[in-house]
Tab-separated table of C-alpha atoms in Angstrom:
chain	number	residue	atom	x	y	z
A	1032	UNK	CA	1.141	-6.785	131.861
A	1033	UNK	CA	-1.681	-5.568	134.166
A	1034	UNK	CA	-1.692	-9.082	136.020
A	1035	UNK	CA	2.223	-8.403	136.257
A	1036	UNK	CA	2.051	-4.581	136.804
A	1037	UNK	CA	-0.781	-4.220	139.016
A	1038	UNK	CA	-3.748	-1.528	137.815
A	1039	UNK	CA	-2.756	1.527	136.133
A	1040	UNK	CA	-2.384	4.712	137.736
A	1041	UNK	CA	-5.280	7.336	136.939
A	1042	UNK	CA	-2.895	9.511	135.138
A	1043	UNK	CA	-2.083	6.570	132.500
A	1044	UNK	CA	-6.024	5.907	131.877
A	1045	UNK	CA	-6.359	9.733	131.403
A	1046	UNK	CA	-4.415	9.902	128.736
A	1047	UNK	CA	-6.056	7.974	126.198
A	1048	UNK	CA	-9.286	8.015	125.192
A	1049	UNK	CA	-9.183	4.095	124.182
A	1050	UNK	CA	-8.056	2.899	127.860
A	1051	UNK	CA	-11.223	3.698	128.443
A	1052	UNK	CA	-12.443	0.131	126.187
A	1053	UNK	CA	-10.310	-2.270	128.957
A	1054	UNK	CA	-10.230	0.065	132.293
A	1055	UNK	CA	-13.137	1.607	134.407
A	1056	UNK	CA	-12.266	4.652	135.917
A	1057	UNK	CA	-10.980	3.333	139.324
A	1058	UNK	CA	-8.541	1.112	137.174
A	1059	UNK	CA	-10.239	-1.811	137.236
A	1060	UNK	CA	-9.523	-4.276	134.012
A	1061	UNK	CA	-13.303	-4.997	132.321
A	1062	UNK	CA	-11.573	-6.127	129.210
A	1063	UNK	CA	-12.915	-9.112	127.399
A	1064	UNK	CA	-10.493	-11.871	128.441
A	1065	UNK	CA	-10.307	-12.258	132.086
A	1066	UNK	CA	-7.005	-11.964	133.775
A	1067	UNK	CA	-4.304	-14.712	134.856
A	1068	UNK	CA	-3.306	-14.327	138.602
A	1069	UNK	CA	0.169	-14.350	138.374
A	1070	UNK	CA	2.981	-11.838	139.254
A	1071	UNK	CA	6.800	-11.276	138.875
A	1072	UNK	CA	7.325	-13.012	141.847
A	1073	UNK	CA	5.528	-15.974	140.614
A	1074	UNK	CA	6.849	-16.443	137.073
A	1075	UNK	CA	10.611	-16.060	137.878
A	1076	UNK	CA	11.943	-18.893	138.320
A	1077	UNK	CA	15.642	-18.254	136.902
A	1078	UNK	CA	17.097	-17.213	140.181
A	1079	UNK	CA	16.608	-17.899	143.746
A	1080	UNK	CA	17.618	-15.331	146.977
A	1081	UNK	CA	19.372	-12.259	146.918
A	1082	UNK	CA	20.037	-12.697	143.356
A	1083	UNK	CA	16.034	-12.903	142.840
A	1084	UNK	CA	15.630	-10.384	144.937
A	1085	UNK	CA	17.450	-7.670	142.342
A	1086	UNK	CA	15.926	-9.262	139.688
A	1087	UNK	CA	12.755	-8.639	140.349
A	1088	UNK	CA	13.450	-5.002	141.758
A	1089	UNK	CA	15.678	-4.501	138.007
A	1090	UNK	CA	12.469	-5.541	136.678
A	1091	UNK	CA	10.136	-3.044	138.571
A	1092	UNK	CA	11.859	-0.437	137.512
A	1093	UNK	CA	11.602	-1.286	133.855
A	1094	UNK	CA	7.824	-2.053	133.694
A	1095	UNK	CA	6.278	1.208	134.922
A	1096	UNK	CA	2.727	2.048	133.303
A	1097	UNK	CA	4.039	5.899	133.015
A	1098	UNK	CA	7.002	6.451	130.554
A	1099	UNK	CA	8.628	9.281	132.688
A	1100	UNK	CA	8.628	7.224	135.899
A	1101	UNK	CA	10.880	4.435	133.569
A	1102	UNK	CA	14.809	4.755	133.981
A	1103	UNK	CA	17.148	5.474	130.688
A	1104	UNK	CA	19.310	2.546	129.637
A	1105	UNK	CA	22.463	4.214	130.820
A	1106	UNK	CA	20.554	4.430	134.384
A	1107	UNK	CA	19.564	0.654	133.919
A	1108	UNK	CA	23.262	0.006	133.182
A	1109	UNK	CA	24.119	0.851	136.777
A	1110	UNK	CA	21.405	-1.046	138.120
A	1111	UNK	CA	22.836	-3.408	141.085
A	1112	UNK	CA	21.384	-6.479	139.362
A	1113	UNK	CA	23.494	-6.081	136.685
A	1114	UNK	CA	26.580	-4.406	138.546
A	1115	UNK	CA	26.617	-7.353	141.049
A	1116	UNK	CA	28.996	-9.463	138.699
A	1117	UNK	CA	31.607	-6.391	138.628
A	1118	UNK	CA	31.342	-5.415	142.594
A	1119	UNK	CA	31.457	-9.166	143.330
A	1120	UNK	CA	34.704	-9.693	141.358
A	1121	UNK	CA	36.334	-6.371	142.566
């Protein structure tokens, strides 16, 4: 996830005591098993365009490090990835 995600914020390593075994303070992974370059960007390969495009931003908004930046399933719902079929048809 980091690889995907990008660091974590401060505020998610000061929460737990045990980020502390994979994370120096600035965020930086020093976990045993070095990390795969990659991003969302990179391993989507599903769609191409505009339709990649609000994959990839549906995506974002799911995988957030803190849980109260994350949006609720009914705000998901609405998300214009998955609302394109229905305002495409209408």
């Amino acid at each position: 996830m980091v690889s995907l995600m990008g660091p974590p914020p401060p505020e998610f390593l000061r929460r737990s005591q045990k980020c502390r075994q994979f994370w120096d303070e600035q965020g930086n992974w020093k976990g045993s098993m070095p990390l795969t370059e990659q991003s969302l960007e990179i391993r989507e390969r599903q769609f191409s365009g505009g339709d990649k495009e609000l994959f990839l931003n549906f995506l974002r908004r799911i995988f957030r490090w803190l849980p109260e930046e994350r949006p609720t399933a009914e705000d998901l719902a609405y998300d214009d990835f998955l609302m394109q079929p229905i305002i495409s048809d209408a």
